Short mmCIF file of C-alpha atoms in Angstrom, two decimals:
data_model
loop_
_atom_site.label_atom_id
_atom_site.label_comp_id
_atom_site.label_asym_id
_atom_site.label_seq_id
_atom_site.Cartn_x
_atom_site.Cartn_y
_atom_site.Cartn_z
CA MET A 1 0.55 20.36 69.70
CA ASN A 2 1.48 20.96 66.04
CA ILE A 3 3.92 23.69 67.11
CA ILE A 4 5.61 21.31 69.55
CA LYS A 5 5.84 18.61 66.89
CA GLY A 6 7.28 21.12 64.43
CA GLN A 7 9.94 22.25 66.91
CA THR A 8 10.87 18.65 67.72
CA ARG A 9 11.12 17.87 64.01
CA SER A 10 13.36 20.91 63.50
CA LEU A 11 15.66 20.09 66.41
CA ARG A 12 16.12 16.45 65.48
CA TYR A 13 18.20 17.47 62.46
CA LEU A 14 20.70 19.47 64.52
CA PRO A 15 22.93 16.48 65.43
CA LEU A 16 23.02 15.44 61.77
CA LEU A 17 23.89 18.95 60.64
CA ALA A 18 26.59 19.29 63.29
CA LEU A 19 28.02 15.89 62.37
CA ILE A 20 28.17 16.56 58.63
CA THR A 21 29.56 20.06 59.16
CA SER A 22 32.26 18.66 61.47
CA GLY A 23 33.10 16.05 58.85
CA MET A 24 33.43 18.70 56.16
CA ILE A 25 35.62 20.84 58.42
CA PHE A 26 37.89 17.81 58.77
CA LEU A 27 37.90 17.16 55.03
CA TYR A 28 38.70 20.76 54.15
CA GLY A 29 41.96 20.33 56.06
CA GLN A 30 44.34 23.10 57.10
CA ILE A 31 46.58 25.55 55.34
CA ALA A 32 50.35 24.99 55.47
CA TYR A 33 50.72 28.42 57.00
CA THR A 34 54.48 28.30 57.60
CA THR A 35 55.36 27.66 53.94
CA GLU A 36 55.41 29.99 50.96
CA PRO A 37 53.40 31.54 49.49
CA PHE A 38 50.92 31.05 52.34
CA ALA A 39 53.15 32.49 55.04
CA HIS A 40 52.77 36.00 53.59
CA TRP A 41 49.09 35.90 52.73
CA ASP A 42 46.60 37.94 54.77
CA LEU A 43 47.31 35.69 57.74
CA TYR A 44 50.72 37.37 58.08
CA HIS A 45 49.02 40.64 59.07
CA TYR A 46 46.42 39.00 61.28
CA ARG A 47 49.10 37.10 63.22
CA GLN A 48 50.87 40.39 63.94
CA ILE A 49 47.71 41.75 65.57
CA THR A 50 47.38 38.54 67.56
CA ALA A 51 50.98 38.66 68.74
CA ALA A 52 50.52 42.20 70.08
CA ALA A 53 47.27 41.53 71.96
CA PRO A 54 46.10 42.81 74.40
CA GLN A 55 47.95 45.84 73.00
CA LEU A 56 47.55 47.22 69.49
CA THR A 57 50.41 47.35 67.02
CA ALA A 58 51.18 50.01 64.43
CA ALA A 59 53.14 47.54 62.27
CA VAL A 60 50.17 46.21 60.26
CA GLN A 61 49.07 47.46 56.86
CA GLN A 62 45.59 48.73 56.17
CA PRO A 63 42.90 47.46 55.75
CA PHE A 64 44.06 44.51 57.91
CA ALA A 65 44.96 46.83 60.80
CA TYR A 66 41.27 47.74 61.17
CA ARG A 67 39.95 44.15 61.17
CA LEU A 68 40.58 43.61 64.84
CA LEU A 69 37.99 41.34 66.35
CA GLY A 70 39.11 37.88 65.21
CA PRO A 71 42.87 38.38 65.63
CA TYR A 72 42.39 40.15 68.95
CA LEU A 73 40.23 37.32 70.33
CA ALA A 74 42.86 34.80 69.24
CA GLY A 75 45.53 36.85 71.00
CA LEU A 76 43.62 36.85 74.28
CA LEU A 77 43.52 33.05 74.46
CA PRO A 78 46.41 31.46 76.41
CA LEU A 79 47.30 29.27 73.44
CA PRO A 80 49.75 29.31 70.53
CA ASP A 81 48.26 31.60 67.91
CA ALA A 82 47.68 28.86 65.31
CA THR A 83 45.87 26.72 67.90
CA ALA A 84 43.76 29.68 69.01
CA TYR A 85 42.77 30.53 65.43
CA ASP A 86 41.95 26.91 64.66
CA LEU A 87 39.78 26.53 67.75
CA LEU A 88 37.93 29.80 67.19
CA THR A 89 37.40 29.25 63.46
CA VAL A 90 36.07 25.72 63.86
CA THR A 91 33.71 26.91 66.61
CA ALA A 92 32.56 29.90 64.53
CA ALA A 93 32.05 27.72 61.44
CA LEU A 94 29.83 25.30 63.38
CA ILE A 95 27.84 28.22 64.81
CA LEU A 96 27.49 29.69 61.32
CA ALA A 97 26.07 26.43 59.95
CA LEU A 98 23.58 26.10 62.81
CA LEU A 99 22.49 29.73 62.56
CA THR A 100 22.01 29.36 58.82
CA TYR A 101 19.71 26.41 59.46
CA PHE A 102 17.60 28.37 61.96
CA PHE A 103 17.59 31.43 59.69
CA LEU A 104 16.12 29.34 56.86
CA LEU A 105 13.57 27.78 59.21
CA ALA A 106 12.37 31.23 60.23
CA TRP A 107 11.29 32.33 56.75
CA PRO A 108 9.77 29.64 56.96
CA LEU A 109 11.18 26.60 55.18
CA SER A 110 10.52 23.03 56.21
CA PRO A 111 13.26 21.42 58.36
CA GLU A 112 14.22 19.05 55.53
CA THR A 113 14.60 21.88 53.02
CA ALA A 114 16.45 24.10 55.50
CA LEU A 115 18.84 21.25 56.23
CA LEU A 116 19.53 20.61 52.53
CA ALA A 117 20.07 24.29 51.74
CA THR A 118 22.43 24.64 54.71
CA LEU A 119 24.40 21.58 53.64
CA LEU A 120 24.75 22.97 50.12
CA PHE A 121 26.38 26.01 51.73
CA VAL A 122 28.65 23.84 53.92
CA PHE A 123 29.65 21.85 50.81
CA ASN A 124 30.64 25.07 49.02
CA LYS A 125 34.43 25.02 48.90
CA HIS A 126 34.68 28.72 48.08
CA LEU A 127 32.19 30.31 50.46
CA PHE A 128 32.59 27.95 53.43
CA GLY A 129 35.49 25.59 52.81
CA PHE A 130 38.21 28.14 52.06
CA ASN A 131 37.72 29.97 55.35
CA VAL A 132 37.85 26.67 57.25
CA TRP A 133 40.99 25.56 55.41
CA ASN A 134 42.70 28.94 55.95
CA PHE A 135 41.62 29.10 59.57
CA PHE A 136 43.39 32.44 60.04
CA GLN A 137 40.44 33.96 58.12
CA LEU A 138 38.50 33.96 61.38
CA ASN A 139 37.26 37.47 60.61
CA ASP A 140 35.56 36.24 57.45
CA VAL A 141 33.54 33.62 59.33
CA LEU A 142 32.61 36.07 62.08
CA ALA A 143 31.54 38.62 59.46
CA LEU A 144 29.16 36.09 57.93
CA ILE A 145 27.63 35.41 61.36
CA PHE A 146 27.05 39.13 61.89
CA LEU A 147 25.56 39.61 58.41
CA LEU A 148 23.24 36.67 59.02
CA SER A 149 22.19 38.27 62.33
CA LEU A 150 21.57 41.61 60.63
CA LEU A 151 19.40 40.03 57.94
CA TRP A 152 17.45 38.18 60.63
CA ALA A 153 16.98 41.27 62.80
CA LEU A 154 15.98 43.70 60.04
CA PRO A 155 12.57 42.25 59.00
CA ARG A 156 11.63 41.88 62.67
CA GLN A 157 12.79 45.41 63.57
CA ARG A 158 14.99 44.02 66.36
CA TRP A 159 17.05 47.19 66.50
CA GLY A 160 19.05 46.23 69.58
CA LEU A 161 20.35 43.09 67.89
CA PHE A 162 20.86 45.06 64.66
CA ALA A 163 23.00 47.63 66.51
CA LEU A 164 25.07 44.96 68.27
CA ALA A 165 25.71 42.93 65.11
CA LEU A 166 26.58 46.05 63.10
CA THR A 167 29.01 47.29 65.77
CA LEU A 168 30.76 43.93 66.04
CA GLY A 169 30.79 43.69 62.26
CA ALA A 170 32.46 47.11 62.01
CA VAL A 171 35.36 45.77 64.11
CA THR A 172 35.58 42.69 61.90
CA ARG A 173 35.22 43.53 58.20
CA GLU A 174 33.90 46.42 56.17
CA THR A 175 31.09 44.34 54.65
CA ALA A 176 28.82 44.84 57.68
CA LEU A 177 28.14 48.41 56.58
CA LEU A 178 26.49 47.11 53.41
CA MET A 179 23.44 46.49 55.59
CA LEU A 180 22.74 50.20 56.12
CA PRO A 181 21.53 50.98 52.56
CA VAL A 182 19.83 47.57 52.55
CA ALA A 183 17.94 48.53 55.71
CA LEU A 184 16.85 51.82 54.15
CA VAL A 185 15.53 50.02 51.08
CA PHE A 186 13.70 47.53 53.30
CA LEU A 187 11.94 50.25 55.29
CA PHE A 188 11.09 52.18 52.13
CA GLU A 189 9.80 49.04 50.40
CA ARG A 190 7.61 48.16 53.39
CA ARG A 191 6.52 51.80 53.89
CA LEU A 192 8.01 51.71 57.38
CA LEU A 193 10.55 54.51 56.98
CA ALA A 194 8.52 57.09 58.90
CA GLN A 195 7.80 54.63 61.69
CA HIS A 196 11.25 53.05 62.06
CA GLY A 197 13.65 55.50 60.39
CA ARG A 198 14.72 57.04 63.70
CA ALA A 199 15.24 53.58 65.24
CA LEU A 200 17.43 52.59 62.29
CA LEU A 201 19.50 55.75 62.68
CA LEU A 202 20.03 55.10 66.40
CA ALA A 203 20.93 51.46 65.69
CA ALA A 204 23.41 52.52 63.01
CA LEU A 205 25.23 55.14 65.10
CA PRO A 206 27.31 52.76 67.30
CA GLY A 207 28.52 50.84 64.26
CA LEU A 208 29.32 53.96 62.26
CA LEU A 209 31.14 55.54 65.20
CA THR A 210 33.11 52.36 65.81
CA PHE A 211 34.04 52.13 62.13
CA GLY A 212 35.21 55.75 62.10
CA LEU A 213 37.04 55.71 65.44
CA ILE A 214 39.03 52.61 64.52
CA ARG A 215 40.27 54.34 61.38
CA LEU A 216 41.00 57.51 63.33
CA PHE A 217 42.96 56.03 66.23
CA VAL A 218 44.43 52.72 65.01
CA SER A 219 47.77 53.31 63.35
CA HIS A 220 48.98 51.34 60.34
CA THR A 221 52.09 51.01 58.23
CA GLY A 222 51.07 51.72 54.65
CA GLY A 223 48.82 49.54 52.57
CA LEU A 224 45.88 50.59 50.42
CA SER A 225 42.78 52.53 51.39
CA LEU A 226 39.37 51.33 50.22
CA LEU A 227 39.41 53.71 47.26
CA GLU A 228 42.93 52.64 46.33
CA GLN A 229 41.90 48.98 46.54
CA LEU A 230 38.97 49.69 44.24
CA ALA A 231 41.17 51.54 41.75
CA ARG A 232 43.62 48.65 41.70
CA SER A 233 41.08 45.84 41.43
CA ALA A 234 38.23 47.36 39.39
CA PRO A 235 39.81 46.68 35.97
CA LYS A 236 39.06 43.00 36.49
CA LEU A 237 35.42 43.71 35.63
CA LEU A 238 36.49 43.96 31.97
CA PHE A 239 37.32 40.24 31.86
CA PRO A 240 34.56 37.64 31.22
CA GLU A 241 36.41 35.21 33.51
CA THR A 242 35.79 37.55 36.44
CA TRP A 243 32.01 37.47 35.95
CA LEU A 244 32.04 33.71 35.47
CA ARG A 245 33.87 33.24 38.74
CA LEU A 246 31.74 35.74 40.66
CA LEU A 247 28.32 34.66 39.43
CA VAL A 248 28.71 30.98 38.58
CA ASN A 249 31.82 29.33 39.99
CA ALA A 250 31.22 30.76 43.46
CA PHE A 251 27.89 28.91 43.74
CA LEU A 252 28.48 25.57 42.05
CA PRO A 253 26.81 23.12 41.63
CA VAL A 254 23.46 24.95 42.01
CA ALA A 255 24.51 28.25 40.41
CA LEU A 256 22.24 27.87 37.38
CA LEU A 257 19.05 26.82 39.19
CA PRO A 258 17.80 30.42 39.60
CA LEU A 259 17.90 30.66 35.79
CA VAL A 260 16.20 27.30 35.27
CA PHE A 261 13.38 28.43 37.57
CA MET A 262 13.37 32.06 36.46
CA ARG A 263 9.70 32.62 37.25
CA HIS A 264 10.30 31.59 40.82
CA THR A 265 13.44 33.76 41.06
CA LEU A 266 11.61 36.83 39.77
CA ALA A 267 8.73 36.23 42.18
CA PHE A 268 11.18 35.81 45.06
CA PHE A 269 12.86 39.17 44.48
CA ARG A 270 9.65 40.95 43.52
CA GLY A 271 8.53 40.65 47.10
CA GLN A 272 11.99 41.09 48.62
CA ARG A 273 13.72 43.86 46.65
CA TYR A 274 15.96 44.73 49.57
CA LEU A 275 17.57 41.29 49.19
CA LEU A 276 18.31 42.07 45.55
CA VAL A 277 19.94 45.32 46.65
CA TYR A 278 21.98 43.35 49.17
CA LEU A 279 23.26 41.02 46.42
CA ALA A 280 24.11 43.97 44.19
CA LEU A 281 26.14 45.58 46.98
CA VAL A 282 27.98 42.33 47.70
CA LEU A 283 28.84 42.09 44.01
CA LEU A 284 30.08 45.68 44.06
CA SER A 285 32.22 44.97 47.15
CA ALA A 286 33.87 42.09 45.27
CA PHE A 287 35.66 44.68 43.13
CA PHE A 288 37.74 45.78 46.12
CA GLY A 289 39.90 42.63 45.89
CA TYR A 290 41.05 39.76 43.71
CA ASP A 291 39.78 36.57 45.41
CA ASN A 292 36.63 36.57 43.34
CA GLU A 293 34.75 33.56 44.70
CA ARG A 294 35.68 34.20 48.34
CA LEU A 295 34.60 37.84 48.08
CA MET A 296 31.10 36.65 47.16
CA ALA A 297 30.77 34.82 50.50
CA PRO A 298 28.39 37.43 52.03
CA ALA A 299 25.91 36.57 49.27
CA PHE A 300 25.44 33.09 50.74
CA VAL A 301 22.59 34.23 53.00
CA VAL A 302 20.34 35.36 50.16
CA PHE A 303 21.49 32.82 47.59
CA TYR A 304 20.83 29.75 49.72
CA LEU A 305 17.57 31.25 50.94
CA LEU A 306 16.54 31.51 47.28
CA ILE A 307 17.70 27.94 46.65
CA GLY A 308 15.79 26.78 49.71
CA THR A 309 12.53 28.39 48.58
CA LEU A 310 13.10 26.96 45.12
CA ILE A 311 13.57 23.43 46.49
CA GLU A 312 10.53 23.82 48.71
CA SER A 313 8.13 24.96 46.00
CA GLN A 314 9.55 23.52 42.79
CA LEU A 315 11.52 20.37 43.66
CA ARG A 316 9.35 18.46 46.09
CA GLN A 317 9.08 15.66 43.53
CA PRO A 318 10.79 13.45 42.67
CA ARG A 319 12.31 13.05 46.13
CA GLY A 320 15.44 11.52 44.64
CA LEU A 321 16.26 14.93 43.23
CA ARG A 322 17.07 16.19 46.71
CA TRP A 323 19.56 13.36 47.16
CA LEU A 324 21.07 14.34 43.81
CA LEU A 325 21.48 17.93 45.00
CA ALA A 326 23.19 16.83 48.21
CA GLY A 327 25.44 14.35 46.41
CA ALA A 328 26.41 16.88 43.75
CA GLY A 329 27.24 19.43 46.44
CA LEU A 330 29.52 16.96 48.16
CA VAL A 331 31.25 15.96 44.91
CA ALA A 332 31.82 19.61 43.98
CA SER A 333 33.41 20.31 47.37
CA PHE A 334 36.65 18.54 46.48
CA GLN A 335 39.49 20.31 44.71
CA HIS A 336 43.23 20.27 44.14
CA LEU A 337 44.32 23.39 46.04
CA ILE A 338 42.70 22.93 49.43
CA GLY A 339 41.57 19.95 51.42
CA ARG A 340 42.92 17.21 53.62
CA TYR A 341 42.89 14.93 50.58
CA PRO A 342 43.38 17.28 47.61
CA LEU A 343 42.63 16.06 44.12
CA PRO A 344 45.68 15.17 42.02
CA SER A 345 45.08 17.71 39.24
CA PRO A 346 43.11 20.88 38.48
CA TRP A 347 41.46 19.10 35.56
CA LEU A 348 39.85 16.63 37.94
CA THR A 349 38.55 19.57 39.99
CA TYR A 350 37.01 21.09 36.88
CA ALA A 351 35.56 17.75 35.80
CA LEU A 352 33.90 17.06 39.15
CA SER A 353 32.57 20.59 39.62
CA LEU A 354 31.27 20.95 36.08
CA GLY A 355 29.94 17.39 36.03
CA ALA A 356 28.03 17.92 39.27
CA THR A 357 26.65 21.21 37.96
CA LEU A 358 25.54 19.70 34.66
CA CYS A 359 23.83 16.78 36.39
CA VAL A 360 21.90 19.06 38.74
CA THR A 361 20.99 21.54 36.02
CA LEU A 362 19.92 18.90 33.52
CA ALA A 363 17.81 17.07 36.11
CA CYS A 364 16.00 20.31 37.00
CA VAL A 365 15.47 21.19 33.33
CA LEU A 366 13.88 17.77 32.84
CA VAL A 367 11.61 18.40 35.83
CA VAL A 368 10.47 21.68 34.27
CA ARG A 369 9.90 20.11 30.85
CA ALA A 370 7.96 17.21 32.37
CA ARG A 371 5.33 19.57 33.74
CA ARG A 372 2.55 20.44 31.37
CA PRO A 373 2.01 24.18 31.04
CA SER A 374 -1.71 23.76 31.57
CA THR A 375 -1.19 22.13 34.95
CA LEU A 376 1.81 24.15 36.08
CA PRO A 377 0.80 25.89 39.33
CA PRO A 378 1.44 29.60 39.69
CA VAL A 379 4.65 30.56 41.47
CA THR A 380 3.99 30.88 45.17
CA LEU A 381 6.63 31.59 47.74
CA VAL A 382 6.79 30.13 51.20
CA LEU A 383 8.44 33.35 52.41
CA ASP A 384 6.57 35.41 54.91
CA SER A 385 6.88 39.01 53.75
CA ASN A 386 7.43 40.12 57.34
CA PRO A 387 8.79 37.05 59.16
#
């Protein structure tokens, strides 16, 4: 009976999540893709793939020529390419939000906490909003769905799902392959390598073969290889602004909460070191390009899981704090570059984002200070070590 009640309680939030996510998709608006400089962004290459479907074209630069799944799907639809991309991206974004909610429930988090953590992700203008606004970035949304599926399948040793998600991810973006070293660390950490190492190898083979065959048989017209991209972009690590954008700006307004609750953060990763490896690899992959915040999007799975466990164990009281988190996330979602109703100046964007971050951070600091050390409970995580 309790299980049935729990499932009913979980499902009742789905309409609310779908409604809010749809509202945010509307508010994020759409890119003016026919005007400069947008017309020659990445979407230029993706639209060439779409126009050639169901054939392949050799007129696209690498690495875009290898990111086939999203553009190819758009090309198969009997619709104008912009309409096809818009339809597919909106659908994928809604699926991503719903899957994130169920992923957080499975760790397990309470439905209310899972909903709030998912909404904080949906309110993130860099990790979620940009890909909705530039709806030609369909591959980016699909890649997040596949990474989410991989991180769900790995602890459960669902190797069939792992193989499928990795293979589809290999046809979408290179980031899917980050999960292979993560999977090795997971099995080693859990002392399961001898038992499941062969299954991991078999699950990895289709994705690795697909990744290699695409690069062997799909022609391109110039562009930069992965190593050349790294050589071109890596110098940005010398600038403090880069680290600020990667580690803080990408996750506003809750970016500083893992520091405020450092004991909880350390306990979280102490039992889940493979997730820390995953974050490190995502950070490393961000040095293959220049769009700093957007390149951190794959980190959303682990980051908002951490935020969810933090809310569950550290921020149950006062309840108004959860409303503050949701409101701050919504306020920080607005900016001057993207959106159906863009802000009139960059300074207002900075003011709202920083103001929301300061309010959330200060409120959480006050919560910590209000607790007496003698009565502060030990850090306990709601994560199941093998969900």
